[in-house]
CSV table of C-alpha atoms in Angstrom, one decimal:
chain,number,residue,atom,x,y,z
A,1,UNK,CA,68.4,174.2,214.7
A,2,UNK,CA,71.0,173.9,211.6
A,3,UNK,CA,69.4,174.1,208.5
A,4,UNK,CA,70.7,173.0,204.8
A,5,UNK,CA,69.8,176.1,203.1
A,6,UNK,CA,72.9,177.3,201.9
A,7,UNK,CA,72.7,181.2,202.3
A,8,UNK,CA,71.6,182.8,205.6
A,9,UNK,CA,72.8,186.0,205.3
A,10,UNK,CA,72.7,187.9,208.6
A,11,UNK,CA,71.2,191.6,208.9
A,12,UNK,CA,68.7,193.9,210.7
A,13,UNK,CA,64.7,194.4,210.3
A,14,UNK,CA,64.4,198.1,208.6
A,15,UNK,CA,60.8,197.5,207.5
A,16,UNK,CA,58.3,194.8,208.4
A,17,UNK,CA,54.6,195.5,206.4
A,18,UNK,CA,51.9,193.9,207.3
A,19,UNK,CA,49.0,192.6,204.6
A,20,UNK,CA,45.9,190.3,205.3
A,21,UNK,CA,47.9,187.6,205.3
A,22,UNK,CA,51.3,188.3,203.6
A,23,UNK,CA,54.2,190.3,205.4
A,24,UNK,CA,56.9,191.5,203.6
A,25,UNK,CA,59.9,191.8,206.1
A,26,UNK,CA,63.1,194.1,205.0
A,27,UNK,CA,66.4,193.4,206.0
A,28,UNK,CA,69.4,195.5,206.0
A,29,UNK,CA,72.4,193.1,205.1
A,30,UNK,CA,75.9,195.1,204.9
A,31,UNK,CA,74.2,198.1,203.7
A,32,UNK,CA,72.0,196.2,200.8
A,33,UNK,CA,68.4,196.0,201.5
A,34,UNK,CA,66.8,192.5,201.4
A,35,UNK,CA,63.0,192.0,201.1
A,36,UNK,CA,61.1,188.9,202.4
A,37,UNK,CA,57.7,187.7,202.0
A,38,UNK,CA,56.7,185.5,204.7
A,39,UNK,CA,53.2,185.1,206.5
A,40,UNK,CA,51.8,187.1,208.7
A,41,UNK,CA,51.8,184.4,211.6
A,42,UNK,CA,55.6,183.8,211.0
A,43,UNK,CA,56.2,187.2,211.9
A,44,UNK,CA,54.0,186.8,215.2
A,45,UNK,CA,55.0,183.8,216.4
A,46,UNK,CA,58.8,184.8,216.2
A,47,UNK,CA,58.0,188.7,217.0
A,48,UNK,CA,59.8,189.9,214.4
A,49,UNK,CA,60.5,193.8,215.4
A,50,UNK,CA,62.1,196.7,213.3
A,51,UNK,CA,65.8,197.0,215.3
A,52,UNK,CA,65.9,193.1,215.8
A,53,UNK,CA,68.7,191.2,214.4
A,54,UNK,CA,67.8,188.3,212.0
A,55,UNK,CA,68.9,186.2,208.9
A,56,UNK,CA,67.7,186.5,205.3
A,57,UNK,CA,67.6,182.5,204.9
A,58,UNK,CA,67.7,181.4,200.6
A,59,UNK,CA,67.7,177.9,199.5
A,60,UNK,CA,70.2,177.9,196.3
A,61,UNK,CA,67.9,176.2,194.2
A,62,UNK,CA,65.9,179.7,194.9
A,63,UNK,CA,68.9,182.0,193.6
A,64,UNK,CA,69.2,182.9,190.2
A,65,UNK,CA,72.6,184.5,188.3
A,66,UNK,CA,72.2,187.6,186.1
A,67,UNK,CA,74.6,189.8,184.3
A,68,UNK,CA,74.4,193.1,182.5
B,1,UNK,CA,65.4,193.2,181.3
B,2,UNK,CA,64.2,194.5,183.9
B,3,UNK,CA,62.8,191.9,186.0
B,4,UNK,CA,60.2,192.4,189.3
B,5,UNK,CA,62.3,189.9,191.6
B,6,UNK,CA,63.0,192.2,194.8
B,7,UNK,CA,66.4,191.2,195.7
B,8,UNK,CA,69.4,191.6,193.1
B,9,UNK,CA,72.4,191.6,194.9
B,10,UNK,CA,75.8,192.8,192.7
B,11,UNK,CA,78.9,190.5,193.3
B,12,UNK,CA,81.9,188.6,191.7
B,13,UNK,CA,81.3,184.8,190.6
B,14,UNK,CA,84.3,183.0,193.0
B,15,UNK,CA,83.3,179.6,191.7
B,16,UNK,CA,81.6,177.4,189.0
B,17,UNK,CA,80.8,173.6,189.9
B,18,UNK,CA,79.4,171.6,187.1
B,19,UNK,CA,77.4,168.9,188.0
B,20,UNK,CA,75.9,166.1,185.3
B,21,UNK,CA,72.5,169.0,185.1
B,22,UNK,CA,73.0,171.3,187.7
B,23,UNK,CA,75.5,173.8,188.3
B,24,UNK,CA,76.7,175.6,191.2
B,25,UNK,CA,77.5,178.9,191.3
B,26,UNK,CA,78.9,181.1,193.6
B,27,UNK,CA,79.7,185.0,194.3
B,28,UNK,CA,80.9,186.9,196.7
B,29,UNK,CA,78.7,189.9,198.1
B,30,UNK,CA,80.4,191.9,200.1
B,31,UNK,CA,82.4,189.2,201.2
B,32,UNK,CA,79.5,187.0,201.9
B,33,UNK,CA,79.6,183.6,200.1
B,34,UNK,CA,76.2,183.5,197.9
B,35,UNK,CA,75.8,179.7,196.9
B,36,UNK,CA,73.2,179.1,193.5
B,37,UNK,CA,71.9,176.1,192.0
B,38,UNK,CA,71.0,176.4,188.5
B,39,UNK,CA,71.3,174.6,185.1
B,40,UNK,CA,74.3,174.0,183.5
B,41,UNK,CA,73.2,174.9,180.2
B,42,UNK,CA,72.5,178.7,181.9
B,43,UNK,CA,75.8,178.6,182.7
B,44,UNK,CA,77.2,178.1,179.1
B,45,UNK,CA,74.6,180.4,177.3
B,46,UNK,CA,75.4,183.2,180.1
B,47,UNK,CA,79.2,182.4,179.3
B,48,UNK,CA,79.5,182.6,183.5
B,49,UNK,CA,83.1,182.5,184.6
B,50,UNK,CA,84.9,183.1,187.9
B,51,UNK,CA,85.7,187.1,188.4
B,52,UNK,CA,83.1,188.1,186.4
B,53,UNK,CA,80.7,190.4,187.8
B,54,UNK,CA,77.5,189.0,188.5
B,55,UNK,CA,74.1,189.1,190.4
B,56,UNK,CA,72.4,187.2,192.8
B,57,UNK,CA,68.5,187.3,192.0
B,58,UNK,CA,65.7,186.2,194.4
B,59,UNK,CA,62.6,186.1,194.7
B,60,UNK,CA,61.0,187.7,197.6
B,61,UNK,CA,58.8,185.1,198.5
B,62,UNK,CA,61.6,182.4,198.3
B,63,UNK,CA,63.6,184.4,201.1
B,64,UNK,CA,62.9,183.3,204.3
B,65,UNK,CA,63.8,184.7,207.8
B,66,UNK,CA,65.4,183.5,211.3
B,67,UNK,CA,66.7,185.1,214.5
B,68,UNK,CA,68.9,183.2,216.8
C,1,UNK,CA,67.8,179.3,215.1
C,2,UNK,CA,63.9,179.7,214.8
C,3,UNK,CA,63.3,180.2,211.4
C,4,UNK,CA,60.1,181.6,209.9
C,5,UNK,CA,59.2,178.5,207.5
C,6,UNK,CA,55.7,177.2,208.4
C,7,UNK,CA,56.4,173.9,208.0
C,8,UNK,CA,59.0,171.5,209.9
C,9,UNK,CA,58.1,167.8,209.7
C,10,UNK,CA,60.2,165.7,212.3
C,11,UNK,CA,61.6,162.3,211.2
C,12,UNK,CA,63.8,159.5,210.6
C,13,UNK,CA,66.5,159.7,207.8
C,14,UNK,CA,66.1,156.7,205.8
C,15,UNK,CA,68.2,157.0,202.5
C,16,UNK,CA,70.7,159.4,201.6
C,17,UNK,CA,71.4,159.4,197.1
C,18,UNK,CA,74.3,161.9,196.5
C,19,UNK,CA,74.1,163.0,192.9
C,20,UNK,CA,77.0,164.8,191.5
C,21,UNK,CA,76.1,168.2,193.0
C,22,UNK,CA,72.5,167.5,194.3
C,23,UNK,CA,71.4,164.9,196.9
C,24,UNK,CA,68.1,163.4,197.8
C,25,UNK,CA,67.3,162.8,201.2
C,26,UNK,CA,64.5,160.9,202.2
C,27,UNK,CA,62.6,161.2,205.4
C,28,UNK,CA,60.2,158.9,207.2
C,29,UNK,CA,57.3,161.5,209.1
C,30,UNK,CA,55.3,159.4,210.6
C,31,UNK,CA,55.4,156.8,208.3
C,32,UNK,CA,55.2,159.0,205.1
C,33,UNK,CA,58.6,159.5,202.8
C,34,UNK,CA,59.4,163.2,202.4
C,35,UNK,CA,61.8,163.7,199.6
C,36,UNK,CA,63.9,167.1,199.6
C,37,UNK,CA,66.5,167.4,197.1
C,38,UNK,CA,69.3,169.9,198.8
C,39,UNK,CA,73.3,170.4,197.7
C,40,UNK,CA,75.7,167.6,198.5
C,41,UNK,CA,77.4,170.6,200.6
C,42,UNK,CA,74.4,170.7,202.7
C,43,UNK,CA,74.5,166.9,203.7
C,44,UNK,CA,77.9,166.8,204.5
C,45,UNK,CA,78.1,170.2,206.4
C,46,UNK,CA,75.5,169.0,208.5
C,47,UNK,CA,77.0,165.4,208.5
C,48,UNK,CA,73.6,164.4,207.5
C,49,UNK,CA,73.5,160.0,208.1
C,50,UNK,CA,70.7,157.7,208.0
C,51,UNK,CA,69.0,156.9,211.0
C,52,UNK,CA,69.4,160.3,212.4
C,53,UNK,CA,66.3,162.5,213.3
C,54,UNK,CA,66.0,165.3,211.3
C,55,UNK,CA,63.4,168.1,210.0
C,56,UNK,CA,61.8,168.6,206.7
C,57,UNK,CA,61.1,172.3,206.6
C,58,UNK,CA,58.9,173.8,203.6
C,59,UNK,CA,57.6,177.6,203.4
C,60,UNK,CA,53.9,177.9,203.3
C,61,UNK,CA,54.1,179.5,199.8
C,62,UNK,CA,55.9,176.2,198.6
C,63,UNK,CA,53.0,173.7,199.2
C,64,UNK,CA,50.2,173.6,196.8
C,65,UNK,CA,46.7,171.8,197.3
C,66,UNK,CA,45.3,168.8,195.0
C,67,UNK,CA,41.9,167.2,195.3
C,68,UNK,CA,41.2,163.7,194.1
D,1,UNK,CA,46.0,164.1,186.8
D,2,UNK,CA,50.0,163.2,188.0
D,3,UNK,CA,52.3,165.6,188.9
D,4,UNK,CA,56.2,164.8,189.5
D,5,UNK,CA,56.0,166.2,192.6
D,6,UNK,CA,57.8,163.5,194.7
D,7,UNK,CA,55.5,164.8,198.1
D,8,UNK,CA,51.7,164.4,198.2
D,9,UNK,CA,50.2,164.4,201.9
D,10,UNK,CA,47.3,163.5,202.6
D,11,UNK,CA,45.3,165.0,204.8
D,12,UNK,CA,42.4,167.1,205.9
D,13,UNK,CA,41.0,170.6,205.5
D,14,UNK,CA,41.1,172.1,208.8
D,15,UNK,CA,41.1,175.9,208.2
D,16,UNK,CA,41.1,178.5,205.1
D,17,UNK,CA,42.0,182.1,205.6
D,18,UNK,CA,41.3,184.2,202.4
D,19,UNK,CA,43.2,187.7,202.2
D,20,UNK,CA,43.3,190.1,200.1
D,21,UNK,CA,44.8,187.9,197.0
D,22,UNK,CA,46.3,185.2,198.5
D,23,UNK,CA,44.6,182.6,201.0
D,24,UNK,CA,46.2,180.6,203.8
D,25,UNK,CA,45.1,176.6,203.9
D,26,UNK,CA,45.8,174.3,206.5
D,27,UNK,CA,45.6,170.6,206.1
D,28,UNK,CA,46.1,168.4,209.4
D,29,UNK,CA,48.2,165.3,208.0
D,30,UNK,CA,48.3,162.5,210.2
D,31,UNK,CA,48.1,164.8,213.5
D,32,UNK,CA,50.5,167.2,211.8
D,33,UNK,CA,49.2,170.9,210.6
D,34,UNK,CA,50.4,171.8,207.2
D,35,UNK,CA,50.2,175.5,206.1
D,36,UNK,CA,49.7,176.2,202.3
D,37,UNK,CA,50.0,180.0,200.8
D,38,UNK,CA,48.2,179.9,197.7
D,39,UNK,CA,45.7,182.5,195.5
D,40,UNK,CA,42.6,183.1,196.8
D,41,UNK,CA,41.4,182.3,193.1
D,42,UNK,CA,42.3,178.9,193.5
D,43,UNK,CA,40.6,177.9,196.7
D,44,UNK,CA,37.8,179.0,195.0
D,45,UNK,CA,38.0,177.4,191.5
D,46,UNK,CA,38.9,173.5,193.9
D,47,UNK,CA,35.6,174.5,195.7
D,48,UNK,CA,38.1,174.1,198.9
D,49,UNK,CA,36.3,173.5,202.3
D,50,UNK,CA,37.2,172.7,206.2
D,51,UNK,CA,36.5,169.4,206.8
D,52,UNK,CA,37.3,167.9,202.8
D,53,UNK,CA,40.3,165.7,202.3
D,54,UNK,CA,42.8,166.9,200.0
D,55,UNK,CA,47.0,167.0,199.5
D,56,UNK,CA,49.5,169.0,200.5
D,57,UNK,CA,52.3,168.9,197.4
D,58,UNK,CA,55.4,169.6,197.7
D,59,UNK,CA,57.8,169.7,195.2
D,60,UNK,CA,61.5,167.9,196.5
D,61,UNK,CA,63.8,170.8,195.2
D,62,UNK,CA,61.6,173.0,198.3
D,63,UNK,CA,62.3,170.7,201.3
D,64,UNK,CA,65.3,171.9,203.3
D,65,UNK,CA,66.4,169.8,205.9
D,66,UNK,CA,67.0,171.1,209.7
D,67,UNK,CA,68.1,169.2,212.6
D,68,UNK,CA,68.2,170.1,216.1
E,1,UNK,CA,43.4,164.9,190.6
E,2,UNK,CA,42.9,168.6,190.7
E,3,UNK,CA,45.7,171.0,191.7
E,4,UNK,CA,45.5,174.6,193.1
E,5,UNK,CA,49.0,175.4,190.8
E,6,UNK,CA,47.3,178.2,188.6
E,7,UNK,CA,49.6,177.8,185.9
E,8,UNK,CA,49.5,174.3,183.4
E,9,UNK,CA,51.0,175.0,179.9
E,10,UNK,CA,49.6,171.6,177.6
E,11,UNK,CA,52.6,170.8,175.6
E,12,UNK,CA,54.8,167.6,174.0
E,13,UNK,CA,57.8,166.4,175.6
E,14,UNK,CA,60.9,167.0,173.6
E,15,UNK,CA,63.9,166.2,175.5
E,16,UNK,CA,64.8,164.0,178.6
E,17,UNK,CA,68.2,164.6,179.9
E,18,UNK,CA,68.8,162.3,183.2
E,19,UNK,CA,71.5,163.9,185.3
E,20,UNK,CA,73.0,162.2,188.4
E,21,UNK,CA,69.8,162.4,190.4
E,22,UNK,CA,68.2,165.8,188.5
E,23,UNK,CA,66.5,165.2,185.3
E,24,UNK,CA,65.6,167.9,182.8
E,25,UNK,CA,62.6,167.8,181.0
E,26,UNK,CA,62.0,170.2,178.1
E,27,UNK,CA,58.4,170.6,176.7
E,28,UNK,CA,57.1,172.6,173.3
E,29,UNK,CA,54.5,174.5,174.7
E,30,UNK,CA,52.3,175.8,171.4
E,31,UNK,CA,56.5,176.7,169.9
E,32,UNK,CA,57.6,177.5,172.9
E,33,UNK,CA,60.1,175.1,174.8
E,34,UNK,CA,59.4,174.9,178.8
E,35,UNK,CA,62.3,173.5,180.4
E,36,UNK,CA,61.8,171.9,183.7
E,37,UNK,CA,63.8,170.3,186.7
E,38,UNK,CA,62.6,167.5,188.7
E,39,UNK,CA,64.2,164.0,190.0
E,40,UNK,CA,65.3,161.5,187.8
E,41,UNK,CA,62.8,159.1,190.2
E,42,UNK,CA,59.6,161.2,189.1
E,43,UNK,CA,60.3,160.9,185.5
E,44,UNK,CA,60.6,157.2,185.7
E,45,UNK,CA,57.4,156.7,187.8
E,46,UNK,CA,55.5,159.1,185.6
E,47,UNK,CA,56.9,157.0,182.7
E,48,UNK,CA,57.9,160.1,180.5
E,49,UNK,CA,58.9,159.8,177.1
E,50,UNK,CA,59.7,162.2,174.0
E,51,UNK,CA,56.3,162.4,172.1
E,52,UNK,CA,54.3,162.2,175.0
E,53,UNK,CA,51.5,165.3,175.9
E,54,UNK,CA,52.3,166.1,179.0
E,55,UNK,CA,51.3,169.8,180.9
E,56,UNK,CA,54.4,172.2,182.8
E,57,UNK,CA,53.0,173.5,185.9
E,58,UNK,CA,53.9,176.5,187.8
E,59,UNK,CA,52.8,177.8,191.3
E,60,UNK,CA,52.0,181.5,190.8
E,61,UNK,CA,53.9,182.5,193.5
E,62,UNK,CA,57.1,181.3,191.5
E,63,UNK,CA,56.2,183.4,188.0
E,64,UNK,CA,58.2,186.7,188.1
E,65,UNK,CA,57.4,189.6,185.7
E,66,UNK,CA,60.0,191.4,183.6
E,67,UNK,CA,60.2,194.2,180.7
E,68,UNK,CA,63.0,195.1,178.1
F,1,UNK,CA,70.0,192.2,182.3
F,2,UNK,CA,70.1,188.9,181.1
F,3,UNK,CA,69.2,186.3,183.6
F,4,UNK,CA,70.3,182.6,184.3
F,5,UNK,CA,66.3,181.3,184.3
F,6,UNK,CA,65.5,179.2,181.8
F,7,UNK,CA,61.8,179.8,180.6
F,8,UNK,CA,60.9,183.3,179.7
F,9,UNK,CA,57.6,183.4,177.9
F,10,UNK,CA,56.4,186.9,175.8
F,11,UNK,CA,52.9,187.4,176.2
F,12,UNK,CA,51.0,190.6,176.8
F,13,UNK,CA,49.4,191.8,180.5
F,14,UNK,CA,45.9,191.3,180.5
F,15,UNK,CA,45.1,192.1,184.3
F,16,UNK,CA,46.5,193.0,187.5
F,17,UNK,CA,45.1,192.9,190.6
F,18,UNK,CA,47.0,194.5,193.4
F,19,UNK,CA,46.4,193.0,196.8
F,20,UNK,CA,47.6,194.8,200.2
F,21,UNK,CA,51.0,193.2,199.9
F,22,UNK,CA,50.8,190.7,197.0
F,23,UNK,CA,49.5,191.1,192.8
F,24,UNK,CA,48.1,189.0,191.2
F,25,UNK,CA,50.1,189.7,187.3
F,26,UNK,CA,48.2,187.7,184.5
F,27,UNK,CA,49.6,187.5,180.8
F,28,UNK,CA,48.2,186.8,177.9
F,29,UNK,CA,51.1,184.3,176.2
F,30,UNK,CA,50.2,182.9,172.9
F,31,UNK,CA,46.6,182.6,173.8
F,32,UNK,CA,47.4,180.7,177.3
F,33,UNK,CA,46.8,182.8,180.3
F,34,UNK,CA,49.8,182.6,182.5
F,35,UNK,CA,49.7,184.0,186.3
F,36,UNK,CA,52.3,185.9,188.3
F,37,UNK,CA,51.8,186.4,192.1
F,38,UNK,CA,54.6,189.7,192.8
F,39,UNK,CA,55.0,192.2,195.6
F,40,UNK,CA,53.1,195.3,194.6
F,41,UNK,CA,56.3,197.1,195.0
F,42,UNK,CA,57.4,195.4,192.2
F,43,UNK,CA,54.4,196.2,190.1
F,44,UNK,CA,54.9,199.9,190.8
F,45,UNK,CA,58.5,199.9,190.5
F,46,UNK,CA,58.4,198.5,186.9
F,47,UNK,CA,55.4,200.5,186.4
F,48,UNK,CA,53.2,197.7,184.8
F,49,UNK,CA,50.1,198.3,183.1
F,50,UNK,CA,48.1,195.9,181.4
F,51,UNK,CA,48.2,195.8,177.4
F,52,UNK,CA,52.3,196.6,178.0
F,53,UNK,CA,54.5,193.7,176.5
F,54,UNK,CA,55.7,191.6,179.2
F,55,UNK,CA,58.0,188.4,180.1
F,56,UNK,CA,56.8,185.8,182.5
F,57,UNK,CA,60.1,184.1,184.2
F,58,UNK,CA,60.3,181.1,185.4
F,59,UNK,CA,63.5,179.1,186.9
F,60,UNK,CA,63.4,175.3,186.1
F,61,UNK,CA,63.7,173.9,189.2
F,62,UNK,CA,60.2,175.6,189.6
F,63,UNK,CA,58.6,173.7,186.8
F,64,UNK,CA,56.6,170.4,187.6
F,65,UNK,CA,55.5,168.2,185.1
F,66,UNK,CA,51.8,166.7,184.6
F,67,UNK,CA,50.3,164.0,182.5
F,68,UNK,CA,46.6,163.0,182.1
């Protein structure tokens, strides 16, 4: 599957933390730590596993610019 | 401002794209190609410009994940 | 790619409306229009056309409830 | 009440998961399951119940599009 | 109709600025001005006008929290 | 840190309620209760109490808009 979102930044599960129903997934990507919230069936149903490589996926309309 | 969204990720803006409402922004992260979609009138009261130093900012729940 | 989105609607695409930097792509899912405004990159990278199946994909903390 | 949110399903309350703050509601439109993440407080304040009709909304600027 | 979005600011419609195909809409929310992106197509089918009371809405989920 | 989205209301936290992965973050903003839904990482990391001055932040493209 190809998929329009314009930033799929590819990394490795660090951290994957379990709630009731929210899981927040961490990925390291070059070195910079990326969190995820995602639910906890998503992280079933692909078995999502600390070591695994994956892909933070962002739609751009999601991304915000800041400066200092 | 410091703001709760989990992922700020530091880079250089490599291109602004004005559209008739909606600009697009991009910077470079480590030499991955973040792509943003936000308003042009953020882009003028930020004064953004290409080479400046800038930041990605998401919101956890808006970042999804994949695997191959 | 599998990617973790909880949501991914097969259809038709049945109009295509590039804008200056953001398109709207309508699809027919099962005889329902899904609207999804994306980046005019986006269409063309995936050489999006009408008439061609496609996916509209949604995280499950993007969809809200209504009752009449 | 209407919202300018181009997607409105309609469909059918087929299963609610509270957690700890944030429920899980599924909707089966037209034969397709839909999976919402919203607060638990609003499942309670819509009185939200398997087996009542309701909408899945969808704002346009959160639809990706995949294809295969 | 009723929806689970726990956030609707009443306010009066100040600006309409049609884009290409992305429309902003900016509100005075009790002095405040709310500015919000949707397609051109919603604000011609909601019929939106300056003058008009209309309400912003806002998922939680897409409210973030900062400090100074 | 000055940041690219467009609504940033001043209000005062009234309430958090932490969740096992997810707050609930509400603010008191001109007499209109506004609710945040944020990692509890974030809430520690900022270290937010209620009473403390706060900003809700909200991008554009994440505001809909009603009418009666």
């Amino acid at each position: 599957m190809k998929i329009s979102a314009r930033n799929q930044l590819k990394g490795t599960i660090v951290e994957i933390t379990k709630g009731a129903t929210t899981a927040h997934v961490r990925l390291d990507v070059g070195g910079t730590i990326v969190t995820s919230a995602i639910t906890n069936a998503a992280v079933e149903e692909l078995k999502l596993a600390v070591g695994q490589q994956a892909y933070a996926v962002v739609k751009a309309s999601d991304v915000m610019i800041a400066i200092d």
